[in-house]
CSV table of C-alpha atoms in Angstrom, one decimal:
chain,number,residue,atom,x,y,z
A,1,MET,CA,0.0,0.0,0.0
A,2,ILE,CA,1.3,3.5,-0.9
A,3,GLU,CA,1.3,5.8,2.1
A,4,ALA,CA,0.1,9.4,1.8
A,5,SER,CA,3.6,10.7,2.8
A,6,HIS,CA,5.0,9.1,-0.3
A,7,LEU,CA,2.7,11.0,-2.7
A,8,ALA,CA,3.5,14.3,-4.4
A,9,PRO,CA,1.1,17.2,-3.5
A,10,ALA,CA,-0.6,17.0,-6.9
A,11,GLU,CA,-1.1,13.2,-6.6
A,12,LEU,CA,-2.5,13.6,-3.1
A,13,ALA,CA,-4.9,16.3,-4.2
A,14,ALA,CA,-6.1,14.2,-7.1
A,15,LEU,CA,-6.6,11.2,-4.8
A,16,LEU,CA,-8.7,13.3,-2.4
A,17,HIS,CA,-10.8,14.6,-5.3
A,18,PHE,CA,-11.4,11.0,-6.4
A,19,TYR,CA,-12.5,10.0,-2.9
A,20,ALA,CA,-14.8,13.0,-2.6
A,21,ASP,CA,-16.4,12.4,-6.0
A,22,SER,CA,-16.8,8.7,-5.0
A,23,GLY,CA,-18.8,9.7,-1.9
A,24,VAL,CA,-16.2,8.9,0.7
A,25,GLU,CA,-16.9,10.8,3.9
A,26,TRP,CA,-14.5,9.3,6.4
A,27,LEU,CA,-10.9,8.3,6.3
A,28,LEU,CA,-9.2,5.6,8.4
A,29,GLU,CA,-8.3,6.6,12.0
A,30,ASP,CA,-5.8,5.3,14.4
A,31,ALA,CA,-8.4,3.5,16.5
A,32,PRO,CA,-11.4,1.6,15.2
A,33,VAL,CA,-14.7,3.5,15.3
A,34,ASP,CA,-18.1,1.8,15.3
A,35,ARG,CA,-20.0,4.2,12.9
A,36,ILE,CA,-23.2,2.2,13.2
A,37,ALA,CA,-23.3,2.5,17.0
A,38,ALA,CA,-22.4,6.2,16.7
A,39,PHE,CA,-25.2,6.8,14.3
A,40,ALA,CA,-27.6,4.9,16.6
A,41,GLU,CA,-26.6,7.2,19.5
A,42,GLN,CA,-27.2,10.3,17.4
A,43,GLN,CA,-30.6,9.0,16.4
A,44,ALA,CA,-31.5,8.4,20.1
A,45,ALA,CA,-30.3,11.8,21.2
A,46,ARG,CA,-32.3,13.4,18.4
A,47,ALA,CA,-35.4,11.5,19.4
A,48,ALA,CA,-34.9,12.6,23.1
A,49,GLN,CA,-34.7,16.2,22.0
A,50,MET,CA,-37.9,15.9,20.0
A,51,ARG,CA,-39.7,14.5,23.1
A,52,ASP,CA,-38.4,17.4,25.3
A,53,ARG,CA,-39.7,19.9,22.8
A,54,THR,CA,-43.2,18.4,22.5
A,55,PRO,CA,-45.6,20.6,24.5
A,56,PRO,CA,-48.1,18.9,26.8
A,57,PRO,CA,-51.6,18.5,25.4
A,58,ALA,CA,-54.0,21.4,26.1
A,59,ALA,CA,-56.8,20.7,28.6
A,60,ALA,CA,-60.2,20.4,27.0
A,61,PRO,CA,-62.6,23.3,27.8
A,62,SER,CA,-65.4,22.6,30.4
A,63,ASP,CA,-69.0,22.1,29.3
A,64,ASN,CA,-70.0,25.7,30.2
A,65,GLY,CA,-67.2,27.1,28.1
A,66,ARG,CA,-65.3,28.4,31.2
A,67,ARG,CA,-61.7,27.5,31.8
A,68,SER,CA,-60.6,26.0,35.1
A,69,PRO,CA,-58.0,27.8,37.2
A,70,GLY,CA,-54.5,27.5,35.5
A,71,GLN,CA,-56.0,26.3,32.3
A,72,THR,CA,-54.8,28.1,29.2
A,73,GLU,CA,-56.7,28.7,26.1
A,74,ALA,CA,-55.7,26.5,23.2
A,75,ARG,CA,-54.5,28.6,20.3
A,76,ALA,CA,-55.4,27.8,16.7
A,77,PRO,CA,-52.4,26.6,14.8
A,78,ALA,CA,-50.6,29.2,12.7
A,79,PRO,CA,-51.4,29.0,9.0
A,80,ARG,CA,-48.8,27.1,7.0
A,81,SER,CA,-47.0,28.9,4.2
A,82,PRO,CA,-47.8,27.4,0.8
A,83,ALA,CA,-45.4,24.6,-0.3
A,84,PRO,CA,-43.0,25.7,-3.0
A,85,THR,CA,-44.1,24.7,-6.5
A,86,ALA,CA,-41.9,22.0,-7.9
A,87,ALA,CA,-40.2,22.7,-11.2
A,88,VAL,CA,-42.1,21.4,-14.1
A,89,ALA,CA,-40.0,18.7,-16.0
A,90,ILE,CA,-40.0,19.0,-19.8
A,91,PRO,CA,-41.4,15.8,-21.4
A,92,ASP,CA,-38.6,13.8,-23.1
A,93,ALA,CA,-40.1,14.1,-26.6
A,94,GLU,CA,-40.3,17.9,-26.2
A,95,ALA,CA,-36.8,18.1,-24.8
A,96,VAL,CA,-35.4,16.0,-27.8
A,97,ALA,CA,-37.3,18.3,-30.2
A,98,ALA,CA,-35.9,21.4,-28.5
A,99,ALA,CA,-32.4,20.0,-28.5
A,100,ARG,CA,-32.7,19.3,-32.2
A,101,LEU,CA,-33.9,22.8,-32.9
A,102,ALA,CA,-31.2,24.4,-30.9
A,103,ALA,CA,-28.4,22.3,-32.6
A,104,GLU,CA,-29.7,22.7,-36.1
A,105,GLY,CA,-29.9,26.5,-35.6
A,106,ALA,CA,-26.1,26.7,-34.9
A,107,GLY,CA,-24.1,27.7,-37.9
A,108,SER,CA,-20.7,27.4,-36.2
A,109,LEU,CA,-19.0,25.5,-33.4
A,110,GLU,CA,-19.1,28.7,-31.3
A,111,GLU,CA,-22.8,29.2,-31.9
A,112,LEU,CA,-23.3,25.5,-31.0
A,113,LYS,CA,-21.4,25.9,-27.7
A,114,THR,CA,-23.5,29.0,-26.8
A,115,ALA,CA,-26.7,27.0,-27.6
A,116,LEU,CA,-25.6,24.1,-25.5
A,117,GLU,CA,-24.7,26.3,-22.5
A,118,ALA,CA,-28.1,27.9,-22.8
A,119,PHE,CA,-30.0,24.7,-23.2
A,120,SER,CA,-32.0,23.6,-20.1
A,121,GLY,CA,-33.9,20.5,-21.3
A,122,CYS,CA,-31.6,17.8,-19.9
A,123,ASN,CA,-31.6,16.9,-16.2
A,124,LEU,CA,-27.9,16.0,-16.4
A,125,LYS,CA,-27.0,19.7,-16.6
A,126,ASN,CA,-28.6,20.4,-13.2
A,127,GLY,CA,-26.1,18.3,-11.4
A,128,ALA,CA,-22.9,19.1,-13.4
A,129,ARG,CA,-20.5,21.9,-12.7
A,130,SER,CA,-19.5,22.5,-16.3
A,131,THR,CA,-20.8,22.1,-19.8
A,132,VAL,CA,-17.9,20.3,-21.4
A,133,PHE,CA,-17.9,21.1,-25.1
A,134,GLY,CA,-14.8,20.5,-27.2
A,135,ALA,CA,-11.0,21.3,-27.2
A,136,GLY,CA,-8.2,21.2,-29.6
A,137,ASN,CA,-8.1,21.9,-33.3
A,138,PRO,CA,-11.5,21.5,-35.0
A,139,SER,CA,-10.1,22.0,-38.4
A,140,SER,CA,-7.5,19.2,-38.1
A,141,GLY,CA,-9.7,16.6,-39.8
A,142,ILE,CA,-9.3,14.3,-36.8
A,143,MET,CA,-11.8,14.0,-34.0
A,144,VAL,CA,-11.4,11.9,-30.8
A,145,VAL,CA,-14.7,11.3,-29.0
A,146,GLY,CA,-15.2,9.8,-25.6
A,147,PRO,CA,-18.4,8.9,-23.7
A,148,MET,CA,-19.1,11.6,-21.1
A,149,PRO,CA,-17.1,13.9,-18.8
A,150,SER,CA,-15.2,12.5,-15.9
A,151,ALA,CA,-15.0,14.2,-12.5
A,152,ASP,CA,-11.7,15.9,-13.7
A,153,ASP,CA,-13.4,17.0,-16.9
A,154,ASP,CA,-16.3,18.4,-15.0
A,155,ARG,CA,-14.0,20.3,-12.7
A,156,ASP,CA,-11.8,21.7,-15.4
A,157,GLY,CA,-14.5,22.2,-18.0
A,158,THR,CA,-12.4,20.4,-20.7
A,159,PRO,CA,-12.6,16.9,-22.2
A,160,PHE,CA,-10.0,14.3,-21.2
A,161,ALA,CA,-8.6,16.0,-18.2
A,162,GLY,CA,-6.8,14.4,-15.2
A,163,ARG,CA,-5.1,11.0,-15.4
A,164,GLN,CA,-7.2,9.8,-18.3
A,165,GLY,CA,-6.2,12.9,-20.3
A,166,GLN,CA,-2.5,12.4,-19.4
A,167,LEU,CA,-2.7,8.8,-20.7
A,168,LEU,CA,-4.5,9.9,-23.9
A,169,ASP,CA,-1.7,12.5,-24.5
A,170,ARG,CA,0.8,9.6,-24.4
A,171,MET,CA,-1.4,7.5,-26.7
A,172,LEU,CA,-1.7,10.3,-29.2
A,173,ALA,CA,2.0,11.1,-29.0
A,174,ALA,CA,2.9,7.5,-29.8
A,175,ILE,CA,1.4,7.9,-33.3
A,176,GLY,CA,2.7,11.5,-33.8
A,177,LEU,CA,-0.4,13.4,-32.7
A,178,SER,CA,-1.3,15.6,-29.7
A,179,ARG,CA,-4.4,17.1,-28.2
A,180,GLU,CA,-3.5,20.4,-30.0
A,181,SER,CA,-3.5,18.7,-33.3
A,182,VAL,CA,-6.8,16.9,-33.0
A,183,TYR,CA,-10.3,17.9,-31.8
A,184,LEU,CA,-11.6,16.3,-28.6
A,185,SER,CA,-15.2,15.9,-27.4
A,186,ASN,CA,-17.7,13.7,-25.6
A,187,VAL,CA,-21.0,12.2,-26.6
A,188,VAL,CA,-22.6,13.6,-23.5
A,189,PRO,CA,-21.5,17.2,-22.5
A,190,TRP,CA,-22.5,16.9,-18.8
A,191,ARG,CA,-21.2,14.5,-16.1
A,192,PRO,CA,-24.0,12.2,-14.8
A,193,PRO,CA,-24.3,12.1,-11.0
A,194,GLY,CA,-22.0,9.5,-9.5
A,195,ASN,CA,-20.8,8.6,-13.0
A,196,ARG,CA,-23.9,6.6,-13.6
A,197,PRO,CA,-24.8,5.7,-17.2
A,198,PRO,CA,-27.0,8.2,-18.9
A,199,SER,CA,-30.6,7.1,-19.4
A,200,PRO,CA,-32.0,6.4,-22.9
A,201,ALA,CA,-33.9,9.7,-22.8
A,202,GLU,CA,-30.8,11.7,-21.7
A,203,ILE,CA,-28.8,10.1,-24.6
A,204,GLU,CA,-31.4,11.1,-27.2
A,205,ILE,CA,-31.5,14.6,-25.8
A,206,CYS,CA,-27.7,14.9,-26.2
A,207,ARG,CA,-27.6,13.2,-29.6
A,208,PRO,CA,-28.5,16.3,-31.8
A,209,PHE,CA,-25.6,18.3,-30.2
A,210,ILE,CA,-22.8,15.8,-30.7
A,211,GLU,CA,-24.0,15.0,-34.2
A,212,ARG,CA,-24.1,18.7,-35.1
A,213,GLN,CA,-20.7,19.2,-33.5
A,214,ILE,CA,-19.3,16.6,-35.8
A,215,ALA,CA,-21.1,18.0,-38.8
A,216,LEU,CA,-19.7,21.5,-38.1
A,217,ALA,CA,-16.1,20.3,-37.4
A,218,ARG,CA,-16.2,18.1,-40.6
A,219,PRO,CA,-13.6,15.5,-39.5
A,220,GLN,CA,-12.3,13.0,-42.0
A,221,HIS,CA,-11.4,10.4,-39.3
A,222,LEU,CA,-13.1,9.6,-36.0
A,223,LEU,CA,-11.4,7.8,-33.1
A,224,LEU,CA,-14.2,6.5,-30.8
A,225,LEU,CA,-13.1,5.6,-27.3
A,226,GLY,CA,-15.0,3.3,-24.9
A,227,ASN,CA,-17.9,1.0,-24.8
A,228,PHE,CA,-20.6,3.6,-24.5
A,229,THR,CA,-19.2,5.7,-27.4
A,230,VAL,CA,-18.9,2.8,-29.8
A,231,ARG,CA,-22.5,1.6,-29.0
A,232,PHE,CA,-23.8,5.1,-29.5
A,233,PHE,CA,-22.3,5.6,-33.0
A,234,PHE,CA,-22.4,2.0,-34.3
A,235,ASP,CA,-25.9,1.4,-33.0
A,236,SER,CA,-24.9,-1.9,-31.6
A,237,ASP,CA,-25.2,-3.9,-28.4
A,238,GLY,CA,-21.7,-5.4,-28.8
A,239,THR,CA,-18.8,-4.7,-26.5
A,240,ILE,CA,-15.8,-2.6,-27.3
A,241,PHE,CA,-13.8,-5.8,-27.5
A,242,SER,CA,-15.9,-7.1,-30.4
A,243,LEU,CA,-16.2,-3.7,-32.2
A,244,ARG,CA,-12.8,-2.2,-31.8
A,245,GLY,CA,-10.0,-2.1,-34.4
A,246,GLU,CA,-12.3,-2.1,-37.5
A,247,TRP,CA,-12.8,0.9,-39.7
A,248,ARG,CA,-16.4,1.8,-40.5
A,249,ASN,CA,-18.1,4.5,-42.5
A,250,LEU,CA,-20.6,6.6,-40.6
A,251,VAL,CA,-23.0,9.2,-42.0
A,252,LEU,CA,-23.8,12.0,-39.6
A,253,GLY,CA,-25.7,15.1,-40.7
A,254,GLY,CA,-25.0,14.3,-44.3
A,255,LEU,CA,-21.3,13.9,-43.6
A,256,SER,CA,-19.6,10.6,-44.4
A,257,VAL,CA,-16.7,10.0,-42.1
A,258,LYS,CA,-14.4,7.0,-41.4
A,259,ALA,CA,-14.5,5.8,-37.8
A,260,LEU,CA,-12.4,3.4,-35.7
A,261,ALA,CA,-13.2,2.3,-32.2
A,262,SER,CA,-10.7,1.6,-29.4
A,263,LEU,CA,-10.5,1.3,-25.6
A,264,HIS,CA,-10.9,4.4,-23.4
A,265,PRO,CA,-7.9,5.5,-21.4
A,266,GLN,CA,-9.9,4.6,-18.2
A,267,ASP,CA,-10.1,1.0,-19.5
A,268,LEU,CA,-6.3,0.9,-19.7
A,269,LEU,CA,-5.9,2.4,-16.2
A,270,THR,CA,-8.2,-0.2,-14.8
A,271,ALA,CA,-6.7,-3.1,-16.7
A,272,PRO,CA,-3.2,-2.3,-18.0
A,273,ALA,CA,-3.1,-5.6,-20.0
A,274,ASN,CA,-5.5,-4.0,-22.4
A,275,LYS,CA,-2.7,-1.6,-23.6
A,276,ALA,CA,-1.6,-4.2,-26.2
A,277,LEU,CA,-5.1,-4.0,-27.8
A,278,ALA,CA,-5.1,-0.2,-27.7
A,279,TRP,CA,-1.7,-0.1,-29.3
A,280,GLN,CA,-2.9,-2.3,-32.2
A,281,ASP,CA,-5.9,0.1,-32.7
A,282,LEU,CA,-3.6,3.2,-32.6
A,283,LEU,CA,-1.4,1.7,-35.3
A,284,SER,CA,-4.5,1.0,-37.4
A,285,PHE,CA,-5.7,4.5,-36.9
A,286,LYS,CA,-2.3,5.9,-37.9
A,287,GLN,CA,-2.3,3.8,-41.0
A,288,GLY,CA,-5.8,5.0,-41.8
A,289,LEU,CA,-4.7,8.6,-41.6
A,290,ALA,CA,-2.0,8.0,-44.1
A,291,GLY,CA,-4.2,6.1,-46.5
């Protein structure tokens, strides 16, 4: 086990961000602590406080309407303020139509980014810090697309940040590319809460924006990273391992583009043995660029 004292400040900060985003609330202490018992004690103390605050029941008035000595008159309860009106959710079909209208109305990538930032029809946007659009060189003819923003992407507002981005930088450099010489983006521009998979409705709401983004950038070659991404574009239930490494022609918004799928950097961080497969895919992508 690597001790915290052996980590660089940047590595320790990244680790703490990871724990926070994962929902970790307590760290290990020198002595064991029974959190379940502590929680039970807190609940019991809270219940005791509620009992102490409960006023005694008011005495019922006598039949002649007169109060007995020491009896207080029961007051009518104060009127409650009206409950706040819940926000009205946009039906999925209307949200998809609104997304399509907003995307098709954009004549440039800058206009599309503005339209995406102003769009409020997707629930994912409510829980995300940033709208992660695109980065790099959109006129390069090469576009790298991932699934959805990670916690680092959401924090920095740019695709492929953090450790995943550092590994992607090395992957691109291995075939003579860089994030400045390609255009980076994600299928979904907002990080889902807890990194959960987007729902089918959320995917369809985001679809017009990524398809319009590709149509405006007009890449000649697409590198699709990860299981979610390849299923989205290839319209397949297969896994990344069955769909990777094979060039396909996609038609998006009237644009025909060559696409190749490979593993996402997170797949390689989780299982380093997959790097051999990713290297084969990168060599195929490099060969496709030269062809």
